[in-house]
Amino acid sequence: MDKKKRNGSLYTFLYAAILVTVTAALLAFVSEVLRPRQTANRKEETRQSILRSVHLEGKTYEKYIKDTVVGPQQLPLYICTLNDGSRKYIVPLRGKGLWGPLWGYMALNADGQTVYGADFDHQAETPGLGAEVSSLDFSAPFSGKSLYRDSVFVSIAVRKQSGKAKGNPNAVDGISGGTITSRGIEDMIRETLAVYLPVLKTILQEKTNEKTHLP
Amino acid sequence: MKKRTFLDPLFKTSPIPVLALGICSALAVTVKLEPALVMALAVTLVTGFSELILSLLRHTIPNRIRIIVQLMVVATLVILVDQVLKAYAWEISKQLSVFVGLIITNCIIMGRIEAFALKNKPLPSFIDGIANGLGYGMVLVVVAVVRELLGEGTLLGYSVVPEKWYVAAGGFYENNGFFILPPMALIVVGLMVWIYNAKNAKSVWNN
């Protein structure tokens, strides 16, 4: 095509209009066609994350986990029954990191005070730094930690511990170079559990009462 | 077609140290080796195919809106790939999710389209794209190896420095935390700029 015509206003407008229409149609079409598969993947991802928080990655979700809502605020809660019959209470967590949302699942033991396991994920944290929260290296040390100190709720600190975190039941090591994300995780756990723990306490008390009242 | 189309971007006119393209993402994703490799692969594919497509379109694009047209083609391509991966390769797409924005804004892609694809035939353009992606990837990998090794004592997440060397275990060694922070990326990239240019300065600038 000759150069003069290519620089005319009419040609430029038409070209832009056609390009926009074609790409928009293409993207809309692809998005529609692929949506069911993407939704299924996302759902499976959530289920695996819940299973990871109780150290059962790759197992059948329906066999172990029951979805329910609890308390007057209808808070979502996942109850996991392990093979030995013991119950774990999995709390969904939502918070914010440096660039976007953080989320995760924390499984509590039946005493409602100690952590059985946890799993975290993020949308857009920095690769190699904040993004490490989704790794097992980060989430594994949460197992066995306590949310209480001298019967007072103190949650779990996610800070630089200089190797002392192993001896401290209320702290885990943060991520070097990912301080804001680490703090995001810390705030997320404290804020969510502050809401959940009173509700969970009531449920657990009812459970123990049931047991003691049985003949 | 010349052999130089492929080899020059790898050694002589490498995008980061010589053309000064793509520096921002080189600082962002080189904390560890794994994200650096993922990024290098993604950028190589995107530069290759966007140069190919735009070279095919080069005689039709109106001059006044050519940058916008380039941007649209690149963005559409990246979003398409991301959508397909989300449906058929969920794990890989999770790895890539944070990079999608960085790929589109990578100046290597727009820079090479503007400088090469709009003036050359489709096949050389495709090769130029792939070679520039690889040249970019090589620098990324070197910087990431230096930073992960000295900053965390690991490579691809595996420990390289023996456990008993560390001060905590009674040894003499400690990781240098400075390497995982952005300023050290700038210094390592700066050293590479120096090395590349000291070796090639004459041949590049005389051409």
Short mmCIF file of C-alpha atoms in Angstrom, two decimals:
data_model
loop_
_atom_site.label_atom_id
_atom_site.label_comp_id
_atom_site.label_asym_id
_atom_site.label_seq_id
_atom_site.Cartn_x
_atom_site.Cartn_y
_atom_site.Cartn_z
CA MET A 1 0.00 0.00 0.00
CA ASP A 2 1.38 3.42 -0.86
CA LYS A 3 2.65 5.57 1.95
CA LYS A 4 0.39 8.59 1.46
CA LYS A 5 -2.82 6.60 1.71
CA ARG A 6 -1.53 4.78 4.77
CA ASN A 7 -1.15 8.04 6.66
CA GLY A 8 -4.62 9.41 5.84
CA SER A 9 -7.10 10.01 8.66
CA LEU A 10 -9.84 7.78 7.28
CA TYR A 11 -7.48 4.81 6.87
CA THR A 12 -6.05 5.34 10.37
CA PHE A 13 -9.52 5.44 11.96
CA LEU A 14 -10.75 2.40 10.07
CA TYR A 15 -7.60 0.46 10.90
CA ALA A 16 -7.91 1.25 14.59
CA ALA A 17 -11.62 0.38 14.62
CA ILE A 18 -11.09 -2.97 12.91
CA LEU A 19 -8.09 -3.89 15.08
CA VAL A 20 -9.98 -3.10 18.28
CA THR A 21 -13.05 -5.06 17.18
CA VAL A 22 -11.07 -8.10 16.10
CA THR A 23 -8.92 -8.30 19.26
CA ALA A 24 -11.87 -7.64 21.56
CA ALA A 25 -13.93 -10.35 19.86
CA LEU A 26 -11.03 -12.78 20.00
CA LEU A 27 -10.36 -12.18 23.69
CA ALA A 28 -14.04 -12.35 24.62
CA PHE A 29 -14.47 -15.58 22.68
CA VAL A 30 -11.42 -17.25 24.24
CA SER A 31 -12.41 -16.12 27.72
CA GLU A 32 -15.94 -17.53 27.30
CA VAL A 33 -14.76 -20.86 25.92
CA LEU A 34 -12.13 -21.42 28.60
CA ARG A 35 -14.09 -20.16 31.61
CA PRO A 36 -15.56 -23.50 32.82
CA ARG A 37 -12.13 -25.12 32.89
CA GLN A 38 -10.58 -22.13 34.66
CA THR A 39 -13.31 -22.10 37.30
CA ALA A 40 -12.81 -25.82 37.89
CA ASN A 41 -9.06 -25.29 38.26
CA ARG A 42 -9.59 -22.47 40.72
CA LYS A 43 -11.97 -24.58 42.82
CA GLU A 44 -9.52 -27.48 42.89
CA GLU A 45 -6.76 -25.07 43.92
CA THR A 46 -8.81 -23.92 46.92
CA ARG A 47 -9.54 -27.51 47.93
CA GLN A 48 -5.87 -28.49 47.71
CA SER A 49 -4.92 -25.48 49.79
CA ILE A 50 -7.42 -26.51 52.49
CA LEU A 51 -6.07 -30.06 52.40
CA ARG A 52 -2.47 -28.78 52.66
CA SER A 53 -3.37 -26.93 55.86
CA VAL A 54 -4.15 -30.33 57.44
CA HIS A 55 -1.17 -32.05 55.77
CA LEU A 56 -3.38 -34.13 53.43
CA GLU A 57 -2.39 -32.74 50.03
CA GLY A 58 -3.61 -34.84 47.12
CA LYS A 59 -6.27 -36.73 49.15
CA THR A 60 -10.01 -36.77 48.41
CA TYR A 61 -11.56 -33.56 49.67
CA GLU A 62 -15.06 -34.92 50.38
CA LYS A 63 -13.72 -37.76 52.50
CA TYR A 64 -12.06 -35.51 55.07
CA ILE A 65 -13.50 -32.01 54.93
CA LYS A 66 -16.98 -30.71 55.74
CA ASP A 67 -17.91 -27.13 54.75
CA THR A 68 -20.10 -25.30 57.24
CA VAL A 69 -20.95 -21.86 58.62
CA VAL A 70 -20.81 -20.98 62.31
CA GLY A 71 -21.88 -18.29 64.75
CA PRO A 72 -24.37 -15.44 64.44
CA GLN A 73 -22.27 -13.87 61.63
CA GLN A 74 -22.45 -17.09 59.57
CA LEU A 75 -18.65 -17.39 59.32
CA PRO A 76 -17.43 -20.06 56.91
CA LEU A 77 -15.55 -22.90 58.65
CA TYR A 78 -14.14 -26.19 57.39
CA ILE A 79 -14.16 -29.15 59.72
CA CYS A 80 -11.68 -31.90 59.01
CA THR A 81 -11.95 -35.38 60.50
CA LEU A 82 -8.66 -37.25 60.37
CA ASN A 83 -8.31 -41.02 60.04
CA ASP A 84 -7.73 -41.37 63.80
CA GLY A 85 -11.08 -39.62 64.44
CA SER A 86 -9.59 -36.37 65.77
CA ARG A 87 -11.10 -33.12 64.51
CA LYS A 88 -9.33 -30.05 63.13
CA TYR A 89 -11.05 -26.71 62.59
CA ILE A 90 -9.89 -24.90 59.45
CA VAL A 91 -10.33 -21.12 59.39
CA PRO A 92 -10.17 -19.28 56.06
CA LEU A 93 -7.97 -16.16 56.23
CA ARG A 94 -8.11 -13.03 54.06
CA GLY A 95 -5.67 -10.12 54.18
CA LYS A 96 -3.50 -7.83 52.13
CA GLY A 97 0.18 -7.93 51.17
CA LEU A 98 2.38 -5.42 49.38
CA TRP A 99 0.84 -5.54 45.88
CA GLY A 100 -2.43 -7.37 46.32
CA PRO A 101 -4.55 -9.72 48.38
CA LEU A 102 -3.19 -12.53 50.55
CA TRP A 103 -5.24 -15.50 51.69
CA GLY A 104 -4.76 -18.81 53.40
CA TYR A 105 -6.18 -21.51 55.63
CA MET A 106 -5.19 -22.25 59.20
CA ALA A 107 -6.12 -25.54 60.87
CA LEU A 108 -6.57 -25.39 64.65
CA ASN A 109 -6.49 -28.34 67.02
CA ALA A 110 -9.58 -29.25 69.03
CA ASP A 111 -8.27 -27.22 72.00
CA GLY A 112 -8.91 -24.09 69.89
CA GLN A 113 -5.55 -22.69 70.91
CA THR A 114 -2.79 -24.43 69.00
CA VAL A 115 -2.11 -24.56 65.27
CA TYR A 116 -2.21 -27.91 63.48
CA GLY A 117 -1.09 -26.56 60.11
CA ALA A 118 -1.40 -23.64 57.70
CA ASP A 119 -1.21 -22.80 54.03
CA PHE A 120 -0.92 -19.38 52.39
CA ASP A 121 -1.16 -17.91 48.93
CA HIS A 122 -1.05 -14.52 47.24
CA GLN A 123 -2.07 -12.80 44.05
CA ALA A 124 0.82 -10.56 43.10
CA GLU A 125 3.64 -10.52 45.65
CA THR A 126 7.23 -10.09 44.40
CA PRO A 127 8.68 -13.36 43.04
CA GLY A 128 11.53 -14.63 45.20
CA LEU A 129 10.60 -12.30 48.09
CA GLY A 130 7.00 -11.85 49.28
CA ALA A 131 5.81 -14.62 46.93
CA GLU A 132 7.64 -17.13 49.16
CA VAL A 133 4.66 -17.12 51.55
CA SER A 134 3.06 -19.76 49.33
CA SER A 135 6.02 -22.13 49.81
CA LEU A 136 6.03 -25.02 52.28
CA ASP A 137 9.23 -23.62 53.83
CA PHE A 138 7.22 -20.68 55.03
CA SER A 139 4.01 -22.42 56.12
CA ALA A 140 5.49 -25.56 57.76
CA PRO A 141 6.87 -23.80 60.90
CA PHE A 142 3.31 -22.69 61.80
CA SER A 143 2.44 -26.27 62.82
CA GLY A 144 2.55 -26.65 66.60
CA LYS A 145 2.63 -22.92 67.33
CA SER A 146 0.26 -21.49 69.93
CA LEU A 147 -2.12 -18.54 69.61
CA TYR A 148 -2.16 -17.95 73.37
CA ARG A 149 0.45 -16.98 75.93
CA ASP A 150 -0.57 -17.34 79.61
CA SER A 151 -4.23 -17.81 78.44
CA VAL A 152 -4.23 -14.45 76.62
CA PHE A 153 -4.72 -14.28 72.83
CA VAL A 154 -1.45 -12.98 71.35
CA SER A 155 -1.61 -14.58 67.86
CA ILE A 156 1.59 -15.46 66.00
CA ALA A 157 4.29 -12.93 65.15
CA VAL A 158 5.84 -13.18 61.66
CA ARG A 159 9.09 -11.28 62.12
CA LYS A 160 12.82 -11.59 61.83
CA GLN A 161 13.74 -14.07 64.57
CA SER A 162 17.46 -14.60 63.91
CA GLY A 163 17.05 -18.35 64.30
CA LYS A 164 15.23 -18.11 67.64
CA ALA A 165 11.77 -18.85 66.20
CA LYS A 166 12.02 -22.58 66.92
CA GLY A 167 11.96 -22.03 70.70
CA ASN A 168 9.22 -19.39 70.65
CA PRO A 169 5.67 -20.83 70.53
CA ASN A 170 4.18 -17.50 69.42
CA ALA A 171 6.48 -16.61 66.52
CA VAL A 172 7.69 -17.82 63.13
CA ASP A 173 10.43 -16.50 60.88
CA GLY A 174 9.38 -13.76 58.44
CA ILE A 175 10.79 -13.51 54.93
CA SER A 176 13.93 -11.42 54.45
CA GLY A 177 13.20 -8.79 51.82
CA GLY A 178 9.49 -9.49 52.17
CA THR A 179 8.78 -7.57 55.37
CA ILE A 180 5.51 -5.97 54.24
CA THR A 181 4.14 -9.30 53.03
CA SER A 182 5.21 -10.98 56.29
CA ARG A 183 3.44 -8.27 58.26
CA GLY A 184 0.40 -8.74 56.03
CA ILE A 185 0.31 -12.42 57.02
CA GLU A 186 0.72 -11.53 60.69
CA ASP A 187 -2.14 -8.97 60.58
CA MET A 188 -4.34 -11.35 58.59
CA ILE A 189 -3.97 -14.12 61.18
CA ARG A 190 -4.51 -11.82 64.17
CA GLU A 191 -7.50 -9.95 62.72
CA THR A 192 -9.32 -13.02 61.40
CA LEU A 193 -8.75 -15.18 64.47
CA ALA A 194 -9.85 -12.37 66.81
CA VAL A 195 -13.28 -12.76 65.15
CA TYR A 196 -13.24 -16.54 64.91
CA LEU A 197 -11.86 -17.63 68.27
CA PRO A 198 -14.85 -16.58 70.47
CA VAL A 199 -17.23 -18.38 68.09
CA LEU A 200 -14.99 -21.42 67.95
CA LYS A 201 -14.75 -21.48 71.74
CA THR A 202 -18.53 -21.76 72.06
CA ILE A 203 -18.67 -24.63 69.59
CA LEU A 204 -15.86 -26.51 71.29
CA GLN A 205 -17.47 -26.07 74.72
CA GLU A 206 -20.77 -27.45 73.39
CA LYS A 207 -18.87 -30.42 72.00
CA THR A 208 -17.17 -31.20 75.34
CA ASN A 209 -20.45 -30.75 77.22
CA GLU A 210 -22.12 -33.25 74.89
CA LYS A 211 -19.38 -35.74 75.60
CA THR A 212 -19.47 -35.35 79.41
CA HIS A 213 -23.26 -35.59 79.46
CA LEU A 214 -23.27 -38.86 77.59
CA PRO A 215 -23.84 -41.85 79.83
CA MET B 1 19.39 -14.23 6.04
CA LYS B 2 22.47 -13.63 8.10
CA LYS B 3 23.83 -15.64 10.96
CA ARG B 4 24.44 -12.35 12.73
CA THR B 5 20.71 -11.76 13.13
CA PHE B 6 20.76 -14.60 15.62
CA LEU B 7 24.21 -14.35 17.19
CA ASP B 8 24.59 -10.59 17.66
CA PRO B 9 21.76 -10.16 20.19
CA LEU B 10 23.27 -12.97 22.24
CA PHE B 11 26.76 -11.52 22.57
CA LYS B 12 27.45 -8.24 20.81
CA THR B 13 24.20 -6.28 21.06
CA SER B 14 22.75 -8.01 24.11
CA PRO B 15 19.55 -6.20 25.12
CA ILE B 16 20.30 -5.45 28.77
CA PRO B 17 23.99 -4.48 28.89
CA VAL B 18 24.42 -2.97 25.43
CA LEU B 19 21.02 -1.74 24.20
CA ALA B 20 19.91 -0.87 27.76
CA LEU B 21 16.49 -2.44 27.14
CA GLY B 22 14.63 -4.49 29.75
CA ILE B 23 16.62 -3.32 32.74
CA CYS B 24 13.60 -2.77 34.99
CA SER B 25 12.44 -6.37 34.84
CA ALA B 26 16.04 -7.60 35.19
CA LEU B 27 16.12 -5.93 38.59
CA ALA B 28 12.70 -7.26 39.61
CA VAL B 29 12.91 -10.99 38.89
CA THR B 30 16.53 -11.89 39.61
CA VAL B 31 16.28 -12.57 43.35
CA LYS B 32 16.12 -16.26 42.58
CA LEU B 33 17.02 -18.41 39.60
CA GLU B 34 13.63 -20.03 39.06
CA PRO B 35 11.55 -16.88 38.39
CA ALA B 36 14.42 -15.59 36.22
CA LEU B 37 14.21 -18.71 34.02
CA VAL B 38 10.42 -18.50 33.75
CA MET B 39 10.63 -14.84 32.82
CA ALA B 40 13.37 -15.44 30.24
CA LEU B 41 11.32 -18.16 28.54
CA ALA B 42 8.13 -16.10 28.53
CA VAL B 43 9.85 -13.01 27.11
CA THR B 44 11.62 -15.06 24.42
CA LEU B 45 8.33 -16.50 23.16
CA VAL B 46 6.50 -13.19 23.29
CA THR B 47 9.25 -11.18 21.51
CA GLY B 48 9.54 -13.90 18.86
CA PHE B 49 5.85 -14.12 18.02
CA SER B 50 5.01 -10.44 18.36
CA GLU B 51 7.88 -9.54 16.01
CA LEU B 52 6.61 -12.17 13.57
CA ILE B 53 3.03 -10.89 13.60
CA LEU B 54 3.97 -7.23 13.37
CA SER B 55 6.44 -7.91 10.58
CA LEU B 56 3.60 -9.54 8.63
CA LEU B 57 1.43 -6.47 9.25
CA ARG B 58 4.21 -3.95 8.66
CA HIS B 59 2.98 -2.70 5.28
CA THR B 60 -0.53 -2.00 6.54
CA ILE B 61 0.07 -0.23 9.86
CA PRO B 62 -0.74 3.50 9.79
CA ASN B 63 2.35 5.37 10.85
CA ARG B 64 0.65 7.66 13.33
CA ILE B 65 -0.80 4.93 15.52
CA ARG B 66 1.90 2.32 15.11
CA ILE B 67 2.95 2.26 18.77
CA ILE B 68 -0.65 1.64 19.87
CA VAL B 69 -1.03 -1.11 17.27
CA GLN B 70 2.18 -2.77 18.54
CA LEU B 71 0.99 -2.52 22.11
CA MET B 72 -2.35 -4.10 21.25
CA VAL B 73 -0.80 -7.03 19.44
CA VAL B 74 1.65 -7.71 22.30
CA ALA B 75 -0.99 -7.34 25.01
CA THR B 76 -3.48 -9.57 23.17
CA LEU B 77 -0.82 -12.23 22.70
CA VAL B 78 0.19 -12.24 26.36
CA ILE B 79 -3.42 -12.32 27.60
CA LEU B 80 -4.26 -15.18 25.21
CA VAL B 81 -1.32 -17.25 26.43
CA ASP B 82 -2.23 -16.52 30.05
CA GLN B 83 -5.87 -17.54 29.48
CA VAL B 84 -4.94 -20.80 27.79
CA LEU B 85 -2.43 -21.66 30.53
CA LYS B 86 -5.05 -20.91 33.21
CA ALA B 87 -7.32 -23.49 31.60
CA TYR B 88 -4.83 -26.21 30.63
CA ALA B 89 -1.67 -25.72 32.71
CA TRP B 90 -2.80 -24.22 36.01
CA GLU B 91 0.51 -24.66 37.83
CA ILE B 92 2.54 -22.87 35.17
CA SER B 93 -0.01 -20.08 34.97
CA LYS B 94 0.26 -19.57 38.73
CA GLN B 95 4.01 -19.17 38.32
CA LEU B 96 3.50 -16.70 35.49
CA SER B 97 0.64 -14.68 36.93
CA VAL B 98 2.85 -12.01 38.46
CA PHE B 99 4.95 -11.76 35.32
CA VAL B 100 2.15 -11.08 32.84
CA GLY B 101 2.15 -7.35 33.56
CA LEU B 102 5.94 -7.26 33.46
CA ILE B 103 6.10 -9.03 30.09
CA ILE B 104 3.76 -6.56 28.38
CA THR B 105 5.69 -3.56 29.66
CA ASN B 106 9.11 -5.05 28.90
CA CYS B 107 10.83 -2.50 26.69
CA ILE B 108 12.76 -5.18 24.79
CA ILE B 109 9.56 -6.22 23.05
CA MET B 110 8.47 -2.76 21.94
CA GLY B 111 12.06 -1.72 21.29
CA ARG B 112 12.83 -4.60 18.93
CA ILE B 113 9.49 -4.30 17.12
CA GLU B 114 10.12 -0.62 16.49
CA ALA B 115 13.78 -1.09 15.52
CA PHE B 116 13.63 -4.37 13.62
CA ALA B 117 10.27 -5.97 12.85
CA LEU B 118 8.79 -2.91 11.10
CA LYS B 119 11.72 -2.81 8.66
CA ASN B 120 12.44 -6.50 8.04
CA LYS B 121 10.80 -9.62 6.65
CA PRO B 122 8.85 -11.99 8.94
CA LEU B 123 11.44 -14.78 9.31
CA PRO B 124 14.43 -12.60 10.25
CA SER B 125 12.10 -10.67 12.59
CA PHE B 126 11.04 -13.86 14.33
CA ILE B 127 14.68 -14.89 14.76
CA ASP B 128 15.62 -11.44 16.00
CA GLY B 129 12.87 -11.72 18.61
CA ILE B 130 13.94 -15.16 19.81
CA ALA B 131 17.62 -14.17 19.91
CA ASN B 132 16.93 -10.98 21.85
CA GLY B 133 14.82 -12.93 24.30
CA LEU B 134 17.66 -15.39 24.80
CA GLY B 135 20.26 -12.60 25.12
CA TYR B 136 18.05 -11.05 27.78
CA GLY B 137 17.60 -14.44 29.46
CA MET B 138 21.36 -15.06 29.64
CA VAL B 139 21.97 -11.85 31.56
CA LEU B 140 18.98 -12.57 33.79
CA VAL B 141 20.30 -16.02 34.66
CA VAL B 142 23.80 -14.79 35.48
CA VAL B 143 22.48 -12.04 37.74
CA ALA B 144 20.04 -14.46 39.42
CA VAL B 145 22.75 -17.08 40.05
CA VAL B 146 24.99 -14.48 41.72
CA ARG B 147 22.15 -13.11 43.85
CA GLU B 148 20.62 -16.42 44.94
CA LEU B 149 23.99 -18.02 45.66
CA LEU B 150 25.42 -15.17 47.70
CA GLY B 151 22.12 -13.98 49.17
CA GLU B 152 20.57 -17.27 50.23
CA GLY B 153 23.22 -19.95 49.65
CA THR B 154 20.87 -21.87 47.34
CA LEU B 155 20.35 -22.45 43.60
CA LEU B 156 16.86 -23.24 42.27
CA GLY B 157 15.92 -23.63 45.94
CA TYR B 158 18.49 -26.38 46.67
CA SER B 159 21.14 -25.67 49.29
CA VAL B 160 24.59 -25.23 47.77
CA VAL B 161 26.56 -23.89 50.72
CA PRO B 162 27.19 -26.75 53.20
CA GLU B 163 25.05 -26.47 56.35
CA LYS B 164 28.01 -26.70 58.75
CA TRP B 165 29.78 -23.70 57.21
CA TYR B 166 27.18 -21.38 58.67
CA VAL B 167 27.87 -19.37 61.82
CA ALA B 168 24.65 -20.75 63.37
CA ALA B 169 26.17 -24.27 63.10
CA GLY B 170 29.56 -23.15 64.40
CA GLY B 171 31.13 -22.34 61.03
CA PHE B 172 32.50 -19.16 59.51
CA TYR B 173 30.01 -18.31 56.75
CA GLU B 174 26.92 -16.14 56.64
CA ASN B 175 24.63 -15.29 53.69
CA ASN B 176 24.86 -11.70 52.55
CA GLY B 177 21.25 -10.47 52.86
CA PHE B 178 22.12 -7.39 50.82
CA PHE B 179 22.13 -9.51 47.66
CA ILE B 180 18.40 -10.19 47.78
CA LEU B 181 17.59 -6.48 47.92
CA PRO B 182 17.19 -4.36 44.74
CA PRO B 183 20.38 -2.25 45.04
CA MET B 184 22.55 -5.33 44.60
CA ALA B 185 20.74 -6.21 41.36
CA LEU B 186 21.64 -2.78 40.06
CA ILE B 187 25.30 -3.28 40.99
CA VAL B 188 25.51 -6.76 39.42
CA VAL B 189 23.79 -5.54 36.24
CA GLY B 190 26.16 -2.56 36.24
CA LEU B 191 29.18 -4.88 36.38
CA MET B 192 27.78 -6.85 33.44
CA VAL B 193 27.28 -3.64 31.44
CA TRP B 194 30.94 -2.88 32.10
CA ILE B 195 32.15 -6.34 31.03
CA TYR B 196 30.05 -6.45 27.83
CA ASN B 197 31.02 -2.97 26.76
CA ALA B 198 34.70 -3.31 27.57
CA LYS B 199 34.78 -6.41 25.33
CA ASN B 200 32.61 -5.14 22.49
CA ALA B 201 32.71 -1.38 22.55
CA LYS B 202 34.78 -1.01 19.41
CA SER B 203 32.98 -3.51 17.23
CA VAL B 204 29.50 -2.30 18.21
CA TRP B 205 29.99 1.43 17.95
CA ASN B 206 32.07 1.25 14.77
CA ASN B 207 29.32 -0.56 12.87
#
